[in-house]
Coordinates of C-alpha atoms in Angstrom, one line a residue:
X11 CA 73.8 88.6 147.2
X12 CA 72.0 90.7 144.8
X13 CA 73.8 92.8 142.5
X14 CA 72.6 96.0 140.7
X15 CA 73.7 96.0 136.9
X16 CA 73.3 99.3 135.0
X17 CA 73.9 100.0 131.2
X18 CA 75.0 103.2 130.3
X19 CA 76.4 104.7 127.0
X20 CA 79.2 107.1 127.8
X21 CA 80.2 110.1 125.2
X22 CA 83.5 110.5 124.2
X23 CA 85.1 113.7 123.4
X24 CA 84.1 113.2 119.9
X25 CA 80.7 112.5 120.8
X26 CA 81.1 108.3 120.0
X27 CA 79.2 106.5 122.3
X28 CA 81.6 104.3 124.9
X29 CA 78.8 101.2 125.9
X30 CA 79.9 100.1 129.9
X31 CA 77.9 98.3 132.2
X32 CA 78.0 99.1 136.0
X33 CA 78.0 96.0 138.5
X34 CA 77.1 97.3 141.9
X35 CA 76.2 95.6 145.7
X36 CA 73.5 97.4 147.1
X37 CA 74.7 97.3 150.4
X38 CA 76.9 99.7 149.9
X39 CA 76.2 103.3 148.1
X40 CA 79.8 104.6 147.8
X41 CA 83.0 102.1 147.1
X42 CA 85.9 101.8 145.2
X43 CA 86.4 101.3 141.7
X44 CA 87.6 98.8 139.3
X45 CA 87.4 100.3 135.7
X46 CA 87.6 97.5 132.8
X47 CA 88.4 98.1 129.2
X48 CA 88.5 95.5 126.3
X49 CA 88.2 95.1 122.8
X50 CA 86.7 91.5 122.9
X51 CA 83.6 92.3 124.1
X52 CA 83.0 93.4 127.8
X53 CA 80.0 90.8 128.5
X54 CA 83.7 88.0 128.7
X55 CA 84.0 90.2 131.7
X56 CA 80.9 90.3 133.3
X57 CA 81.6 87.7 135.5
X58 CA 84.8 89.6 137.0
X59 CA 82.6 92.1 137.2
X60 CA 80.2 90.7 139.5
X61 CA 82.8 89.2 141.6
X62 CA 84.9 92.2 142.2
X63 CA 81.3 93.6 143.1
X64 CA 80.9 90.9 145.7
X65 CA 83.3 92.0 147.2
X66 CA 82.8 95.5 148.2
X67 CA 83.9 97.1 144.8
X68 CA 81.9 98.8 141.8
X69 CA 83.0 97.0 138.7
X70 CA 82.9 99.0 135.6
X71 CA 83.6 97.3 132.0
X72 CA 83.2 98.7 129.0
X73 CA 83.8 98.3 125.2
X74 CA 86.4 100.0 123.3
X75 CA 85.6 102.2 120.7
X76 CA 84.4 100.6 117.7
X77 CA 84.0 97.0 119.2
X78 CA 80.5 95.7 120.0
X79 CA 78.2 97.9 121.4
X80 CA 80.1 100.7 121.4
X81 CA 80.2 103.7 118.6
X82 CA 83.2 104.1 115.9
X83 CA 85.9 102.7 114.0
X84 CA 87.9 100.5 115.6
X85 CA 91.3 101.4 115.0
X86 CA 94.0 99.3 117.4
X87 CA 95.5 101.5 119.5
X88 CA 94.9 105.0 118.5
X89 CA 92.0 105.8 120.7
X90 CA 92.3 104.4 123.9
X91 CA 94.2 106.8 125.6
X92 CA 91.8 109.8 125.1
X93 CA 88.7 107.2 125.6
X94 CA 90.4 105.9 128.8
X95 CA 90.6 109.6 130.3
X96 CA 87.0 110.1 129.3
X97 CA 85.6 106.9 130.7
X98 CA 88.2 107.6 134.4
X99 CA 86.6 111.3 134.5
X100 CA 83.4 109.8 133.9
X101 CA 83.8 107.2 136.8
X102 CA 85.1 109.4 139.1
X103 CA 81.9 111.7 138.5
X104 CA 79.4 109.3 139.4
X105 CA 77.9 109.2 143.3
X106 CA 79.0 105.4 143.3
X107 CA 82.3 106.1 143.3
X108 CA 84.4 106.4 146.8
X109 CA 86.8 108.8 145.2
X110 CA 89.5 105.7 144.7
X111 CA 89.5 104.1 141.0
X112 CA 91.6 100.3 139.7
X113 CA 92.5 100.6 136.6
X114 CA 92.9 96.1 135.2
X115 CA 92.6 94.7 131.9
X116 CA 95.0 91.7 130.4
X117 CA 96.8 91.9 126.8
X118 CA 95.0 94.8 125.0
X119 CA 93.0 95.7 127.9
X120 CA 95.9 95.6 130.0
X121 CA 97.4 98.9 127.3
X122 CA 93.8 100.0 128.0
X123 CA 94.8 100.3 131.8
X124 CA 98.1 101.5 131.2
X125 CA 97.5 104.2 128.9
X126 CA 95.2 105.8 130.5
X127 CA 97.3 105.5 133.9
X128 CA 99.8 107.9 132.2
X129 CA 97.3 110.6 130.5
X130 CA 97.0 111.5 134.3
X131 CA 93.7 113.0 133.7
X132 CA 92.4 111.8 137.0
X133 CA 93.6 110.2 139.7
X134 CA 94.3 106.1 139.8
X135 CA 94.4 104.3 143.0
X136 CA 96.2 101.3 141.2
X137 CA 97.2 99.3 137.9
X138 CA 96.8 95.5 137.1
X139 CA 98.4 94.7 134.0
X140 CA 98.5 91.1 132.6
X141 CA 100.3 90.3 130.3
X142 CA 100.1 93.3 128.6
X143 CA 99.9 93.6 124.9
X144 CA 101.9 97.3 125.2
X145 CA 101.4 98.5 121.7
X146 CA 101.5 98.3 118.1
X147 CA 105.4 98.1 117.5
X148 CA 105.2 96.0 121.2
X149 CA 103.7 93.6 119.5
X150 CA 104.7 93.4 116.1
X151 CA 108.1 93.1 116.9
X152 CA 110.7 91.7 119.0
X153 CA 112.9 93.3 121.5
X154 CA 115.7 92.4 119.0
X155 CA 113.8 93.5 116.4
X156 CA 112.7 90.0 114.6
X157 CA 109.4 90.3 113.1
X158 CA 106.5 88.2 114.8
X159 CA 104.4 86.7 112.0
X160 CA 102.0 84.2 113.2
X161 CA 100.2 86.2 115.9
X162 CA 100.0 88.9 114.3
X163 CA 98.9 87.9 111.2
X164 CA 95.8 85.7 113.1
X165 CA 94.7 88.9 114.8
X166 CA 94.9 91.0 113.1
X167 CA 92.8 89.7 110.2
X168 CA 90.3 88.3 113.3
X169 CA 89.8 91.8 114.9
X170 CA 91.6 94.8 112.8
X171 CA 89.2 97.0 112.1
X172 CA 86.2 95.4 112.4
X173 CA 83.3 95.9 115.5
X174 CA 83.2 92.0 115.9
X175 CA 85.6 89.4 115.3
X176 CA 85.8 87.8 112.1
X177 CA 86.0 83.9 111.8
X178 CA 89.7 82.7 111.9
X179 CA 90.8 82.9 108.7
X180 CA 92.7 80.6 106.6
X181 CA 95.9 82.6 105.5
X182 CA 99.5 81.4 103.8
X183 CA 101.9 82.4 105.7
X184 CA 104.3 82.3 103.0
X185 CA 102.8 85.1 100.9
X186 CA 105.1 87.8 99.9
X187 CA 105.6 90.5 100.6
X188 CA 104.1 90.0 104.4
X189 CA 102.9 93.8 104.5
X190 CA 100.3 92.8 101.5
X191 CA 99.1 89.3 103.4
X192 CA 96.1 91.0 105.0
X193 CA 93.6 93.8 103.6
X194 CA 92.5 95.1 107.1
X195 CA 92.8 99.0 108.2
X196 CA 96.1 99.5 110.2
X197 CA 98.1 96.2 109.0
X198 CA 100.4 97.9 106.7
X199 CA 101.0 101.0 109.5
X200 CA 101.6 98.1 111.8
X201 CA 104.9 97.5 110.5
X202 CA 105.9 101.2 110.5
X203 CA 105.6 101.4 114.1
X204 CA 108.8 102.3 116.4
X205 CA 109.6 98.9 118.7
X206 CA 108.7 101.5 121.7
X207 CA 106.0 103.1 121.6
X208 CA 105.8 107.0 124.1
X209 CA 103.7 105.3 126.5
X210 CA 107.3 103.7 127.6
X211 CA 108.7 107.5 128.6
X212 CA 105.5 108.1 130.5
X213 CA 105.5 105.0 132.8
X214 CA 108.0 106.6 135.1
X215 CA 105.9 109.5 136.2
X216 CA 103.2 106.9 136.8
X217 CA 103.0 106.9 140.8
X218 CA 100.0 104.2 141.6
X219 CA 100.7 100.7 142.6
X220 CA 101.5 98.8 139.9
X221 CA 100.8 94.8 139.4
X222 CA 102.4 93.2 136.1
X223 CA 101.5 89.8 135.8
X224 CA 102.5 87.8 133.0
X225 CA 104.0 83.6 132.1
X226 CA 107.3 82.5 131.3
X227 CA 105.8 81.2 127.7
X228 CA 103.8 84.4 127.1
X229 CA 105.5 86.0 124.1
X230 CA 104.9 89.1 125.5
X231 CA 107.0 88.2 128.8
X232 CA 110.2 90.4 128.4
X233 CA 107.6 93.6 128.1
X234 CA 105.9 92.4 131.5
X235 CA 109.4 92.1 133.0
X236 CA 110.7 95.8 131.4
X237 CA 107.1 97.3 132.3
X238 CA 107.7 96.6 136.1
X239 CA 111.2 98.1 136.2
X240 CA 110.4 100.9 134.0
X241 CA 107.0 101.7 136.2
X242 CA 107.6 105.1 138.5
X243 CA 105.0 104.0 141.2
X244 CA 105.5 101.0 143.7
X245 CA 105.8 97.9 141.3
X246 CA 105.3 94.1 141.9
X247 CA 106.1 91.8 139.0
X248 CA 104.6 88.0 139.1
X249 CA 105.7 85.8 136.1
X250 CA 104.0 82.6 136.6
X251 CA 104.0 79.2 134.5
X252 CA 101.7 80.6 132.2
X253 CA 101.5 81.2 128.4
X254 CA 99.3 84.2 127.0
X255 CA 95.9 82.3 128.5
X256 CA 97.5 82.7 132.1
X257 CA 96.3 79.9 134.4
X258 CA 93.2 79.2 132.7
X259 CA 94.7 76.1 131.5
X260 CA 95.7 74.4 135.0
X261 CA 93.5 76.3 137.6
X262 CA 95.0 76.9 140.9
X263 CA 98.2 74.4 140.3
X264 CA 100.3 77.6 140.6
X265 CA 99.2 79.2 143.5
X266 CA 98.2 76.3 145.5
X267 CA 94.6 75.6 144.5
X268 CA 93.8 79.5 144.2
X269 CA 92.9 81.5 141.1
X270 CA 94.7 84.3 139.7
X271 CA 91.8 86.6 141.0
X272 CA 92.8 86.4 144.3
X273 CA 96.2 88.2 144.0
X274 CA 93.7 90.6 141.4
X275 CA 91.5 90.7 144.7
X276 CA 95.0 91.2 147.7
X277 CA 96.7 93.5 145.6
X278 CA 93.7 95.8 145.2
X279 CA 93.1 95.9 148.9
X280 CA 96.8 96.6 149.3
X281 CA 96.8 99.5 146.9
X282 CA 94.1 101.0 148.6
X283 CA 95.7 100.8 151.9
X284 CA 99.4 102.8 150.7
X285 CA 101.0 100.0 149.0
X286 CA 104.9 100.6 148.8
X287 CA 107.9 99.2 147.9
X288 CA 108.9 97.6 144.7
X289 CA 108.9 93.5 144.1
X290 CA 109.3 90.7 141.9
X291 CA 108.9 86.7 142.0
X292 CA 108.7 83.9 138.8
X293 CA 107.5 80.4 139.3
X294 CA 110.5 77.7 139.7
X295 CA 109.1 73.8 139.2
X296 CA 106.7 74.0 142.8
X297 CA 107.5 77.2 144.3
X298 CA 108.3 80.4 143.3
X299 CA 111.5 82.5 143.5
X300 CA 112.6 86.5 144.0
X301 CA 113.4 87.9 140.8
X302 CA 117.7 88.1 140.7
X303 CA 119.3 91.1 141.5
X304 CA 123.1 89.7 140.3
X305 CA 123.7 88.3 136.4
X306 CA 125.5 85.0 137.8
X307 CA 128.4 83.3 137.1
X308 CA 130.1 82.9 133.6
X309 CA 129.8 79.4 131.7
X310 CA 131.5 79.0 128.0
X311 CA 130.1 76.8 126.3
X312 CA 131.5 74.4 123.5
X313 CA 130.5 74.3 119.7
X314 CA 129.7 71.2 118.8
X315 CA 128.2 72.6 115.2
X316 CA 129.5 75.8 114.0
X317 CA 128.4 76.3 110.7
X318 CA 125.3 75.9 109.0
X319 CA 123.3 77.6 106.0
X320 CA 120.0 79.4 106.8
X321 CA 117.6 78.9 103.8
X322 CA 114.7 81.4 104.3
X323 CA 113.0 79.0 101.4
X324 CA 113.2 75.7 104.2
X325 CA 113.1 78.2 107.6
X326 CA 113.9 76.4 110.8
X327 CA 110.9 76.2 112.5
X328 CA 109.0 77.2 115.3
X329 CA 107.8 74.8 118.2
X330 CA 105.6 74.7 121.3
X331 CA 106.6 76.5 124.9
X332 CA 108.5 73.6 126.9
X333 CA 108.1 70.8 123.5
X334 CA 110.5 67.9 122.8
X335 CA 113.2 69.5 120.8
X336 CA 114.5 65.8 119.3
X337 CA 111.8 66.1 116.3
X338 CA 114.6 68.8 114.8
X339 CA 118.0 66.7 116.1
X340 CA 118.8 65.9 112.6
X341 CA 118.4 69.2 111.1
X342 CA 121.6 70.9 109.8
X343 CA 120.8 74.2 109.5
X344 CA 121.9 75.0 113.1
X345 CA 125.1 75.4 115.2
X346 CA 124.8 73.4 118.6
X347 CA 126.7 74.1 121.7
X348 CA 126.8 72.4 125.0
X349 CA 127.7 73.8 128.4
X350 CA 129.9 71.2 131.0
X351 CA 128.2 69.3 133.8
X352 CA 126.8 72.0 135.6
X353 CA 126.0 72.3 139.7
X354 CA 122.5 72.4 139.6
X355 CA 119.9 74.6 141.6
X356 CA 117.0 76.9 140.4
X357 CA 117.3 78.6 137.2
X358 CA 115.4 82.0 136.9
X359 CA 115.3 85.3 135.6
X360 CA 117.0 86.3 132.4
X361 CA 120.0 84.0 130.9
X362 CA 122.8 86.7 129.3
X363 CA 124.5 85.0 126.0
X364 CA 127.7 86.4 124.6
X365 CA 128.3 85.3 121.3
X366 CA 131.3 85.4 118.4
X367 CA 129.5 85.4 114.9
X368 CA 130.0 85.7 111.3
X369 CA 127.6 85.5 108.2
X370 CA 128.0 86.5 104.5
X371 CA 124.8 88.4 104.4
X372 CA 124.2 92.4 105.9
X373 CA 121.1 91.1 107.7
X374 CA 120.2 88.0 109.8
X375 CA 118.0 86.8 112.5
X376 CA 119.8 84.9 115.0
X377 CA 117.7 82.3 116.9
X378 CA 118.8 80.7 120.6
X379 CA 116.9 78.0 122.0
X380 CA 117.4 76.4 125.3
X381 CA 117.1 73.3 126.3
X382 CA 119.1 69.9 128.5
X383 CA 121.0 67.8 126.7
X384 CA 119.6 64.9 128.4
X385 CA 115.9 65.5 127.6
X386 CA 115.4 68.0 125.0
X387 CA 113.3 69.8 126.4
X388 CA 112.5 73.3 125.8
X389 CA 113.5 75.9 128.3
X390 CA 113.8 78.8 126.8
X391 CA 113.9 80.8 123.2
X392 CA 114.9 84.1 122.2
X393 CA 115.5 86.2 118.4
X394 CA 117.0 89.3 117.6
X395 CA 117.9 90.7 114.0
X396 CA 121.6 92.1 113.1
X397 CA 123.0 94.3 110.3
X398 CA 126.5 93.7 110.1
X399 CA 129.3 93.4 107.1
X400 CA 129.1 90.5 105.7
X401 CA 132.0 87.9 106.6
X402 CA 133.1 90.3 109.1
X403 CA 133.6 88.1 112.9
X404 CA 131.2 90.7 115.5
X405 CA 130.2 90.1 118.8
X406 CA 126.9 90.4 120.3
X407 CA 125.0 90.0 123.5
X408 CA 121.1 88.9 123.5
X409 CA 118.8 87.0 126.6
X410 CA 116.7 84.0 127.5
X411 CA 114.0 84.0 128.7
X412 CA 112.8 84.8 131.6
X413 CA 112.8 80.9 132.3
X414 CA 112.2 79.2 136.1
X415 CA 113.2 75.9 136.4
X416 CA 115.3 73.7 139.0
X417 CA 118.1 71.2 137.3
X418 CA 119.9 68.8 139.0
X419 CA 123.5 68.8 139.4
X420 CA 125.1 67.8 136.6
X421 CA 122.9 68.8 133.9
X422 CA 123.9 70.2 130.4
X423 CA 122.2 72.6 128.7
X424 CA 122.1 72.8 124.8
X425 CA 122.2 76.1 122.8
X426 CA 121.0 75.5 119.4
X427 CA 121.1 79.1 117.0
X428 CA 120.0 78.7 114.0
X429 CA 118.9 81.6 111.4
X430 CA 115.0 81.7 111.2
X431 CA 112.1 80.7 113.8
X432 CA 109.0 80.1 111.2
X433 CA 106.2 80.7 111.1
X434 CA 106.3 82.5 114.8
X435 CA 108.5 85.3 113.1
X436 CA 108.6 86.0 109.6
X437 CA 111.9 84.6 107.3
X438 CA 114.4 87.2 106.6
X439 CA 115.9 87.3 103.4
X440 CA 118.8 88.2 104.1
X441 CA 119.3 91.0 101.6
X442 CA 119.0 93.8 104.1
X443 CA 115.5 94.6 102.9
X444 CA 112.8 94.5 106.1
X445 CA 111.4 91.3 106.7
X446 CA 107.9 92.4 106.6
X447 CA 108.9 93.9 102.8
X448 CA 110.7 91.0 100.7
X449 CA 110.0 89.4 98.0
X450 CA 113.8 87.7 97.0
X451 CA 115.2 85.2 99.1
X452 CA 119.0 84.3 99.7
X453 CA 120.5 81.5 101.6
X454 CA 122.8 82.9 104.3
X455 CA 126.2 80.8 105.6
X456 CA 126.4 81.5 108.6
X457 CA 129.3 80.7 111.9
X458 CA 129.2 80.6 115.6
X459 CA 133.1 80.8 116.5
X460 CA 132.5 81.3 120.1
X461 CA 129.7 81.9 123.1
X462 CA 129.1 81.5 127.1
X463 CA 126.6 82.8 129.0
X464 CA 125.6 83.7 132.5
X465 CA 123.2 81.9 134.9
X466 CA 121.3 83.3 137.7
X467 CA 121.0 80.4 140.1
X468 CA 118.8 80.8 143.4
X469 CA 119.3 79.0 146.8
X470 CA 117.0 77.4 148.8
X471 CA 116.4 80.6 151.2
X472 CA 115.2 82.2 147.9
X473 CA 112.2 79.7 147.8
X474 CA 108.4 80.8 148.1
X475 CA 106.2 78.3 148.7
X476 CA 102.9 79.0 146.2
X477 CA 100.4 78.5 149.5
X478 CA 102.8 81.8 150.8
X479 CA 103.3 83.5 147.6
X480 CA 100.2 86.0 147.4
X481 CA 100.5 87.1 151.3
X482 CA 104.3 88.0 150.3
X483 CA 103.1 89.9 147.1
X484 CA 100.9 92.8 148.6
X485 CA 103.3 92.6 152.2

């Protein structure tokens, strides 16, 4: 089929120029929308475009502000929701569109999308959001507030302020202070940024169908998650096997030989026809499962190692989604804690820890990581940062995850905590100055006295075979 592809250069309310590029059928002179936005170059999307267009949409992408062949600075974050209103008035303005307008876009484009859902400008038929970078602080930081280092540090000197990305560069990650590591517009302000953002107040009054995809090793996971629940429209949540690349990696093995575009493709249909009702489903080993609505039951668990010293100079280290923990089984600077034998069944959702600590330094990242005991394998990590008098006992509450997996009865499950996950987040010093801001290092002694957690098992009646799972999303 033929496709018409038209070029236009659309003016902001500043006057920059916004490059987009239309993809249109000509058999049809009116259709639906789906609006685009991205900072890493909208021709990446022209292929979505044309096959959302052979399908009976108009596909619109466009460049954000500063990036490619559209005008300005490129400043991350700070223009897109104006730009996003002008580009959705603009849309809805031209004779191709039906009057009904998708707003999609994955990591920063997904923000893109969301954004300028909540301006409310214009009206928006529907939202896909993939694993949606949500903003500066978003991004920067954890939900425990543990700061992220190596991601940020790579893309930020690729893309901050620049119109094209620069070649990856070569940076030590052990520079200090972290704020001064890279000489790129916005870096410093990065750090400055609240942990949650205003868009997060405005995402209830949002009323259009909402999809939030995202993967169980995607670091920005937990946001997916909280984006769905927090979203004021019908919501479905899909959290698939997926890292930041979604299935890119293993084509179709998710979703039974087909590609994420064809949930894009049912969900869009579905919007358009009065999508209601609110959902949620994360991939378990073959199939998928409904997202808990109950915490589980309570498991203690035993210390098997409670004490350990956290030495920001030798940081515990980071490792791979789902690697083989064993490489660190002689390292000392963790605690390690076993659950007993437990009854097996499909693990998924959010894992709640309750934990009994004590260190002798005000301020300390706490790191859990999951795995069996049997096979080391990693199953799920989290990190949060606590102030707290030193030597005093406190107790604190954190999650894992969100994880699927099926164990068979009788499995243990390790929690190891140590006190730094480098170089994925930055070392804290441990002298109560910011992460992001130290320069002097100090070894911290730090105790688990006690911990259990609680485990959301599924049945088997809670199982969604992947051939099924799409028809099931936009019922």
């Amino acid at each position: 089929m033929a496709l018409e592809v038209e070029g236009h250069l659309v003016p902001a309310a500043d006057e920059v120029p916004l490059a987009t590029t239309v993809f249109r059928s000509p058999e049809r002179e009116r259709s639906p929308v789906v609006l685009l936005r991205s900072p890493y170059d909208q021709r990446l999307n022209h292929a979505e475009g044309r096959s959302w267009a052979s399908r009976g949409f108009t596909c619109v992408t466009a460049d954000t502000r500063g990036r490619f062949a559209s005008g300005g600075t490129f400043l991350p974050y700070v223009h897109e929701r104006s730009d996003g209103a002008t580009l959705l008035d603009w849309v809805h303005a031209q004779d191709f569109c039906d009057g009904r307008v998708l707003l999609a876009g994955a990591s920063y484009g997904a923000y893109c999308a969301l954004v300028t859902a909540a301006a409310r400008t214009a009206p928006v038929a529907g939202v896909i959001a993939a694993v949606p970078a949500m903003g500066p602080g978003e991004t920067a930081r954890e939900p425990g507030g543990a700061a992220r280092l190596a991601c940020r540090a790579g893309w930020w000197s690729e893309h901050g302020g620049t119109a094209q990305p620069r070649p990856p560069a070569d940076l030590d990650l052990t520079q200090l202070p972290v704020r001064d590591l890279i000489d790129q517009p916005g870096w410093p302000e990065l750090w400055s940024a609240p942990r949650r953002g205003p868009l997060w107040s405005e995402l209830q009054h949002c009323s259009a169908p909402l999809l939030a995809i995202g993967g169980v090793h995607d670091p920005f996971a937990a946001d997916t998650a909280e984006l769905a629940a927090t979203w004021g429209g019908p919501a479905r949540l899909v959290l698939g096997p997926w890292g930041h690349l979604l299935d890119s990696q293993a084509p179709g093995a998710a979703l039974a030989g087909k590609r994420i575009g064809s949930l894009y493709l049912a969900f869009a249909h579905a919007a358009l026809n009065g999508l209601t009702g609110d959902g949620a489903w994360i991939a378990t080993g073959d199939h998928w499962s409904h997202w808990p609505t109950s915490t589980g039951p309570t498991h203690h668990l035993s210390v098997v190692r409670g004490v350990f010293t956290a030495d920001p100079a030798s940081p515990f280290p980071s490792r791979a989604p789902a690697a083989d923990l064993s490489i660190d089984a002689n390292r000392p600077d963790r605690a390690l804690l076993h659950s007993a034998p437990l009854p097996g069944g499909v693990l998924r959702g959010r894992i709640g820890v309750r934990l009994r600590l004590r260190a002798d330094t005000p301020d300390n990242d706490w790191l859990l990581r999951l795995s069996t005991v049997d096979d080391n394998r990693q199953l799920a990590h989290t990190i949060f940062r606590d102030t707290a008098p030193p030597g005093h006992p406190v107790e604190r509450t954190a999650e894992l995850g969100p994880l699927g997996v099926e164990l068979p009865a009788g499995t243990r499950l390790r929690l190891e905590i140590a006190g730094h996950h480098w170089p994925r987040h930055a070392r804290n010093p441990h002298t109560g100055v910011d992460p992001v801001d130290a320069i002097e290092l100090r070894a911290s002694r730090r105790e688990v006295l006690a911990a259990e957690f609680t485990l959301p098992w599924a049945t088997a009646t809670d199982a969604v075979a992947a051939a099924n799972l799409i028809e099931e999303v936009v019922r």
